[in-house]
Amino acid sequence: MLSTPRRSPTMVRRSSIWLLCVLAQVATAIYLPISQSCTPDKTAIRREWGEMAPAERKSYTDAVLCMTRKPPRLSTAEYPGVRSRFDDFVATHINNTLHVHYSGLFLPWHRRFTWLWERALREECGYTGYLPYWNWPLWTNDLKKSPLFDCSETSLSGDGEYNPDEQPISGGNMTIPRGSGGGCVRCGPFKDLQIHLGPFSRDLTSFTEIPSPKFEYNPRCFNRSLNNFVTSHYNNETIVSRLLASTDIVDFQTVMDHWPPRPDGVLGVHGGGHFSLGATMQDLFASPQDPAFMLHHCMIDRLWAMWQSRDEKNRRYALNGTTNILNPPWGQPVMLNTTMEFGVLDRPRKVREVMNPTGYGLCYTYT
């Protein structure tokens, strides 16, 4: 019988050192972002809509319209309201709404979602630019005069027709005045846009599963109602500065996302952007049907990225909340290894994969 050779103390020490090195490499691969390939010359730069040349803006809206003409990847038999590639994104948002809003997944999930949209525009519709953002404070007092909503061919279209039946919005201890439109959008690139999914109720407290109408086909015009009251109160420079001055992730989330509004009238910058554009954008589940959705969430991601970069040690991987809407006591806490779902848009992703805009295949920054 062969005997096992005895290992010298030196051999044992070398083996132990080798094992520790391997473990360190594994830990690095697991916990640190993969950013070596994201060099400055490869980094995409996302810009504010008004900074883009008119031709660049037109190129973006042309690509969005291209998405509305492309066939979906989701099954129409299973998702009757999904009639285009554009609708694939809307349905994916609906499918995940009860996990990625008012929860610990809000920021990381939407970072990946908007990046997937940008990638689809570039790879499937020939768009050569990157996702622009809507810098709310620049146009808080007059949305109609902004290059985003001035109804020109280089805008995201503008206000809807005046609808006398549009009502103010009540929530908490406050009422939000109605906007200036409320009807179908009849100008700009999206004047003929037809939306297919929703609308859904605003009563978030009663939802434990996706409510009716789920994914039913409900074709109708694209609706807007520009609301300067909302933007001037909830998306102004003072509140954006307050958001960036947040002391920790809990404080950051609090300024970002108040709904229902507090008695002192704080809605939150996230809700402010949604409620400033009317019924289509106010639909928590189906709001990506408004082409401004992606630019709004790009601005949210920009501010999160700015806030993270100001204190890398304490903020880059800061998380708070659960995987369920409104963070119920029974919800699972969000961790770096929590898995996020994206349906037909992407494979499942760990939260750690999106915590850095220059890691794990992401490679972008903002002006």
Coordinates of C-alpha atoms in Angstrom, one line a residue:
M1 CA 0.0 0.0 0.0
L2 CA 1.3 3.4 -0.9
S3 CA 1.9 5.8 2.0
T4 CA 0.9 9.4 1.9
P5 CA 4.0 11.7 2.0
R6 CA 4.3 13.9 5.0
R7 CA 4.0 17.6 4.2
S8 CA 6.7 19.9 5.8
P9 CA 5.6 23.1 7.7
T10 CA 6.9 25.1 4.8
M11 CA 4.7 23.3 2.4
V12 CA 1.7 23.8 4.7
R13 CA 2.4 27.5 5.0
R14 CA 2.7 27.8 1.2
S15 CA -0.6 25.9 0.7
S16 CA -2.3 28.1 3.2
I17 CA -1.1 31.2 1.5
W18 CA -2.2 29.9 -1.9
L19 CA -5.6 29.1 -0.5
L20 CA -6.0 32.5 1.0
C21 CA -5.0 34.1 -2.4
V22 CA -7.6 32.0 -4.2
L23 CA -10.3 32.9 -1.7
A24 CA -9.4 36.6 -2.0
Q25 CA -9.7 36.5 -5.7
V26 CA -13.1 34.7 -5.5
A27 CA -14.3 37.3 -3.0
T28 CA -13.1 40.1 -5.3
A29 CA -15.0 38.6 -8.2
I30 CA -18.1 38.3 -6.1
Y31 CA -18.2 41.6 -4.3
L32 CA -16.5 44.2 -6.5
P33 CA -17.9 45.6 -9.8
I34 CA -16.3 44.6 -13.0
S35 CA -15.2 47.9 -14.4
Q36 CA -11.8 47.3 -15.9
S37 CA -13.1 47.3 -19.4
C38 CA -15.0 50.6 -18.9
T39 CA -12.3 53.0 -19.8
P40 CA -12.9 56.8 -20.4
D41 CA -12.8 56.4 -24.1
K42 CA -15.5 53.7 -24.0
T43 CA -17.8 55.5 -21.5
A44 CA -21.1 56.6 -22.8
I45 CA -22.2 60.2 -21.9
R46 CA -25.8 60.8 -21.2
R47 CA -26.9 64.4 -21.7
E48 CA -29.9 66.6 -20.8
W49 CA -32.5 66.8 -23.6
G50 CA -31.9 70.5 -24.2
E51 CA -28.2 70.0 -24.6
M52 CA -28.8 67.7 -27.6
A53 CA -28.9 69.2 -31.1
P54 CA -32.3 69.1 -32.8
A55 CA -31.2 66.3 -35.1
E56 CA -30.1 64.2 -32.1
R57 CA -33.4 64.7 -30.4
K58 CA -35.2 63.7 -33.6
S59 CA -33.0 60.6 -33.9
Y60 CA -34.1 59.6 -30.4
T61 CA -37.8 60.0 -31.0
D62 CA -37.5 58.2 -34.4
A63 CA -35.9 55.2 -32.5
V64 CA -38.8 55.2 -30.0
L65 CA -41.3 55.1 -32.8
C66 CA -39.3 52.3 -34.3
M67 CA -39.8 50.3 -31.1
T68 CA -43.6 50.9 -31.4
R69 CA -43.5 49.3 -34.9
K70 CA -41.3 46.3 -34.1
P71 CA -43.1 43.0 -33.1
P72 CA -43.0 42.0 -29.5
R73 CA -41.1 39.1 -28.0
L74 CA -43.7 38.4 -25.4
S75 CA -46.6 36.1 -26.4
T76 CA -49.7 38.0 -27.5
A77 CA -51.7 34.9 -26.4
E78 CA -50.4 35.3 -22.9
Y79 CA -50.1 39.1 -23.0
P80 CA -53.0 40.3 -25.2
G81 CA -52.2 44.0 -24.8
V82 CA -48.6 43.6 -25.9
R83 CA -48.5 44.5 -29.6
S84 CA -45.0 45.8 -30.1
R85 CA -41.4 45.8 -28.7
F86 CA -42.3 49.1 -27.0
D87 CA -45.0 47.1 -25.2
D88 CA -42.5 44.5 -24.0
F89 CA -41.0 47.2 -21.8
V90 CA -44.4 48.3 -20.5
A91 CA -45.5 44.8 -19.7
T92 CA -42.2 44.0 -17.9
H93 CA -42.7 47.1 -15.8
I94 CA -46.2 46.0 -15.0
N95 CA -45.0 42.5 -14.1
N96 CA -42.5 43.9 -11.6
T97 CA -44.3 46.9 -10.2
L98 CA -45.3 45.3 -6.9
H99 CA -41.6 44.6 -6.2
V100 CA -39.7 47.6 -7.6
H101 CA -41.7 50.6 -6.3
Y102 CA -41.6 52.1 -2.8
S103 CA -39.2 49.3 -2.0
G104 CA -35.4 48.6 -1.8
L105 CA -35.4 47.6 -5.4
F106 CA -36.7 50.9 -6.8
L107 CA -33.3 52.4 -7.6
P108 CA -31.3 49.4 -8.8
W109 CA -34.1 47.8 -10.9
H110 CA -34.9 51.0 -12.8
R111 CA -31.2 51.6 -13.4
R112 CA -31.0 48.3 -15.3
F113 CA -34.4 48.8 -16.9
T114 CA -33.5 52.2 -18.5
W115 CA -30.1 50.8 -19.6
L116 CA -31.9 47.9 -21.3
W117 CA -34.1 50.5 -23.1
E118 CA -31.1 52.4 -24.3
R119 CA -29.5 49.2 -25.5
A120 CA -32.6 48.1 -27.4
L121 CA -32.8 51.5 -29.1
R122 CA -29.2 51.2 -30.3
E123 CA -29.2 47.5 -31.2
E124 CA -32.7 47.2 -32.6
C125 CA -33.5 50.6 -34.1
G126 CA -30.2 52.0 -35.2
Y127 CA -30.0 54.8 -32.6
T128 CA -26.4 56.0 -32.2
G129 CA -26.8 58.2 -29.2
Y130 CA -27.5 57.5 -25.5
L131 CA -30.4 57.9 -23.2
P132 CA -31.1 61.6 -22.5
Y133 CA -32.5 62.9 -19.2
W134 CA -35.1 65.4 -18.2
N135 CA -33.5 67.9 -15.8
W136 CA -36.7 69.0 -14.0
P137 CA -35.5 72.2 -12.4
L138 CA -34.7 73.8 -15.7
W139 CA -38.4 74.0 -16.7
T140 CA -40.4 73.8 -13.5
N141 CA -42.5 76.9 -14.1
D142 CA -43.5 76.4 -17.7
L143 CA -43.3 72.9 -19.1
K144 CA -44.9 74.0 -22.4
K145 CA -41.9 76.2 -23.2
S146 CA -39.4 73.4 -22.5
P147 CA -37.7 71.6 -25.5
L148 CA -39.2 68.4 -24.1
F149 CA -42.9 69.4 -24.2
D150 CA -43.1 72.3 -26.7
C151 CA -45.0 70.2 -29.3
S152 CA -42.3 70.7 -31.9
E153 CA -41.0 67.9 -34.1
T154 CA -37.8 67.7 -31.9
S155 CA -39.8 67.4 -28.6
L156 CA -41.4 64.5 -26.8
S157 CA -44.7 66.0 -28.0
G158 CA -46.6 68.3 -25.6
D159 CA -49.8 68.8 -23.7
G160 CA -53.0 66.9 -24.4
E161 CA -56.2 68.5 -25.6
Y162 CA -58.2 70.3 -22.9
N163 CA -60.5 67.8 -21.1
P164 CA -63.0 69.6 -18.8
D165 CA -63.7 66.3 -17.0
E166 CA -60.1 65.9 -15.6
Q167 CA -60.2 66.2 -11.8
P168 CA -57.7 67.3 -9.1
I169 CA -55.8 64.5 -7.4
S170 CA -56.3 63.9 -3.7
G171 CA -53.9 62.0 -1.5
G172 CA -53.0 62.1 2.1
N173 CA -54.0 65.5 3.5
M174 CA -53.5 67.5 0.3
T175 CA -55.0 68.0 -3.2
I176 CA -53.0 68.4 -6.4
P177 CA -54.7 70.8 -8.9
R178 CA -55.5 69.4 -12.3
G179 CA -53.2 70.1 -15.2
S180 CA -53.8 72.1 -18.4
G181 CA -54.7 69.3 -20.7
G182 CA -56.1 65.9 -19.9
G183 CA -57.0 64.7 -23.4
C184 CA -55.2 63.1 -26.4
V185 CA -51.8 64.4 -27.5
R186 CA -52.3 65.9 -31.0
C187 CA -48.9 67.4 -31.8
G188 CA -45.2 66.4 -32.1
P189 CA -43.6 63.0 -32.8
F190 CA -46.1 61.1 -30.7
K191 CA -49.3 62.7 -31.8
D192 CA -50.5 59.4 -33.3
L193 CA -49.2 57.1 -30.5
Q194 CA -51.7 54.5 -29.4
I195 CA -51.2 52.9 -26.0
H196 CA -52.5 49.4 -25.2
L197 CA -52.2 48.5 -21.5
G198 CA -53.9 49.7 -18.4
P199 CA -55.1 51.9 -16.8
F200 CA -54.7 50.7 -13.3
S201 CA -56.1 51.9 -10.0
R202 CA -54.0 54.3 -7.8
D203 CA -55.0 52.4 -4.6
L204 CA -51.6 50.8 -3.8
T205 CA -52.5 49.5 -0.3
S206 CA -54.9 46.9 -1.7
F207 CA -52.5 45.2 -4.1
T208 CA -50.9 41.8 -3.3
E209 CA -50.9 40.7 -7.0
I210 CA -51.2 42.5 -10.3
P211 CA -54.7 43.9 -10.4
S212 CA -57.2 44.1 -13.3
P213 CA -56.9 44.8 -16.2
K214 CA -53.5 43.0 -16.0
F215 CA -52.4 42.6 -19.6
E216 CA -55.7 43.1 -21.4
Y217 CA -55.7 44.9 -24.7
N218 CA -57.2 48.4 -24.3
P219 CA -56.2 50.6 -27.3
R220 CA -56.6 54.3 -26.8
C221 CA -54.8 57.6 -27.4
F222 CA -51.8 58.8 -25.5
N223 CA -52.9 61.2 -22.8
R224 CA -51.1 64.2 -21.2
S225 CA -51.9 67.0 -18.9
L226 CA -48.9 69.3 -18.1
N227 CA -48.9 70.5 -14.6
N228 CA -46.7 73.4 -13.6
F229 CA -48.0 73.3 -10.0
V230 CA -46.5 69.9 -9.5
T231 CA -43.1 70.5 -11.0
S232 CA -42.7 73.9 -9.3
H233 CA -43.4 72.4 -5.9
Y234 CA -41.8 68.9 -6.1
N235 CA -39.1 69.1 -8.8
N236 CA -37.4 72.4 -8.2
E237 CA -33.8 73.2 -7.6
T238 CA -34.2 73.4 -3.8
I239 CA -35.6 69.9 -3.5
V240 CA -33.0 68.5 -5.9
S241 CA -30.3 70.1 -3.7
R242 CA -32.0 68.6 -0.6
L243 CA -32.0 65.2 -2.2
L244 CA -28.2 65.4 -3.0
A245 CA -27.5 66.6 0.5
S246 CA -29.2 63.4 2.0
T247 CA -27.1 62.0 4.8
D248 CA -27.7 58.3 4.1
I249 CA -29.7 56.0 1.8
V250 CA -32.8 56.2 4.0
D251 CA -32.8 60.0 3.9
F252 CA -32.2 59.8 0.1
Q253 CA -35.2 57.5 -0.4
T254 CA -37.4 59.7 1.7
V255 CA -36.8 62.8 -0.3
M256 CA -37.0 60.8 -3.5
D257 CA -40.3 59.0 -3.0
H258 CA -43.2 60.2 -0.9
W259 CA -46.6 58.8 -1.6
P260 CA -49.1 59.3 -0.2
P261 CA -47.9 62.9 0.4
R262 CA -47.1 63.9 4.0
P263 CA -49.2 66.5 5.8
D264 CA -46.5 69.0 5.0
G265 CA -47.2 68.6 1.3
V266 CA -44.0 66.6 0.3
L267 CA -44.7 64.4 -2.7
G268 CA -41.1 63.5 -3.6
V269 CA -39.2 64.1 -6.8
H270 CA -40.1 60.7 -8.3
G271 CA -43.8 61.2 -7.9
G272 CA -43.5 64.9 -8.9
G273 CA -42.2 63.9 -12.3
H274 CA -45.0 61.4 -12.8
F275 CA -47.8 63.6 -11.6
S276 CA -46.7 66.5 -13.7
L277 CA -47.6 64.9 -17.0
G278 CA -51.1 63.5 -16.6
A279 CA -52.9 60.2 -16.5
T280 CA -50.6 58.1 -18.7
M281 CA -47.6 59.0 -16.7
Q282 CA -49.5 58.8 -13.4
D283 CA -50.3 55.1 -13.9
L284 CA -47.8 53.4 -11.6
F285 CA -48.0 50.1 -13.5
A286 CA -48.1 51.2 -17.1
S287 CA -46.4 54.6 -17.0
P288 CA -43.6 53.6 -19.5
Q289 CA -46.3 54.2 -22.2
D290 CA -45.4 57.9 -21.9
P291 CA -42.2 58.5 -23.8
A292 CA -41.0 60.9 -21.1
F293 CA -40.9 58.0 -18.6
M294 CA -37.4 56.9 -19.6
L295 CA -36.0 60.5 -19.4
H296 CA -37.6 61.0 -16.0
H297 CA -36.0 57.8 -14.7
C298 CA -32.7 58.7 -16.3
M299 CA -32.7 61.9 -14.2
I300 CA -33.4 59.8 -11.1
D301 CA -30.5 57.5 -11.9
R302 CA -28.3 60.5 -12.6
L303 CA -29.0 62.0 -9.1
W304 CA -28.5 58.6 -7.5
A305 CA -25.2 58.2 -9.3
M306 CA -24.1 61.7 -8.2
W307 CA -25.1 61.0 -4.6
Q308 CA -23.3 57.6 -4.6
S309 CA -20.0 59.1 -6.0
R310 CA -19.8 61.8 -3.3
D311 CA -19.1 59.2 -0.6
E312 CA -17.9 55.9 -2.2
K313 CA -17.2 54.1 1.0
N314 CA -20.6 54.6 2.6
R315 CA -22.9 55.0 -0.4
R316 CA -21.8 52.9 -3.4
Y317 CA -23.4 49.7 -2.0
A318 CA -25.9 51.3 0.4
L319 CA -29.3 49.6 0.3
N320 CA -32.5 49.9 2.3
G321 CA -35.9 48.3 2.1
T322 CA -37.5 45.1 1.0
T323 CA -38.4 43.4 -2.2
N324 CA -42.1 44.3 -1.8
I325 CA -44.0 47.5 -2.4
L326 CA -44.4 49.8 0.6
N327 CA -41.9 47.6 2.5
P328 CA -44.2 45.5 4.6
P329 CA -42.9 44.0 7.8
W330 CA -42.9 40.5 6.2
G331 CA -40.9 41.7 3.1
Q332 CA -37.5 40.2 2.4
P333 CA -34.7 42.8 2.9
V334 CA -32.8 43.7 -0.3
M335 CA -29.2 42.6 -0.3
L336 CA -26.4 42.8 -2.9
N337 CA -27.1 39.2 -3.9
T338 CA -30.9 39.7 -4.3
T339 CA -32.1 38.7 -7.7
M340 CA -34.0 41.1 -10.0
E341 CA -36.2 39.9 -12.8
F342 CA -36.5 41.5 -16.3
G343 CA -38.5 38.9 -18.2
V344 CA -37.8 38.8 -22.0
L345 CA -35.6 41.9 -21.7
D346 CA -32.7 40.4 -19.9
R347 CA -31.6 37.5 -17.7
P348 CA -32.0 37.8 -14.0
R349 CA -29.5 40.1 -12.4
K350 CA -28.1 40.5 -8.9
V351 CA -28.5 43.9 -7.3
R352 CA -24.7 44.2 -7.0
E353 CA -24.5 44.2 -10.8
V354 CA -26.2 47.6 -11.0
M355 CA -24.8 49.5 -8.1
N356 CA -22.1 51.1 -10.2
P357 CA -22.8 52.7 -13.7
T358 CA -19.3 51.7 -14.8
G359 CA -19.4 48.1 -13.6
Y360 CA -20.7 44.7 -14.8
G361 CA -21.1 45.7 -18.4
L362 CA -22.6 49.1 -17.6
C363 CA -20.4 51.9 -18.8
Y364 CA -21.9 55.4 -18.7
T365 CA -21.8 58.7 -17.0
Y366 CA -23.7 62.0 -17.0
T367 CA -23.1 65.6 -18.0

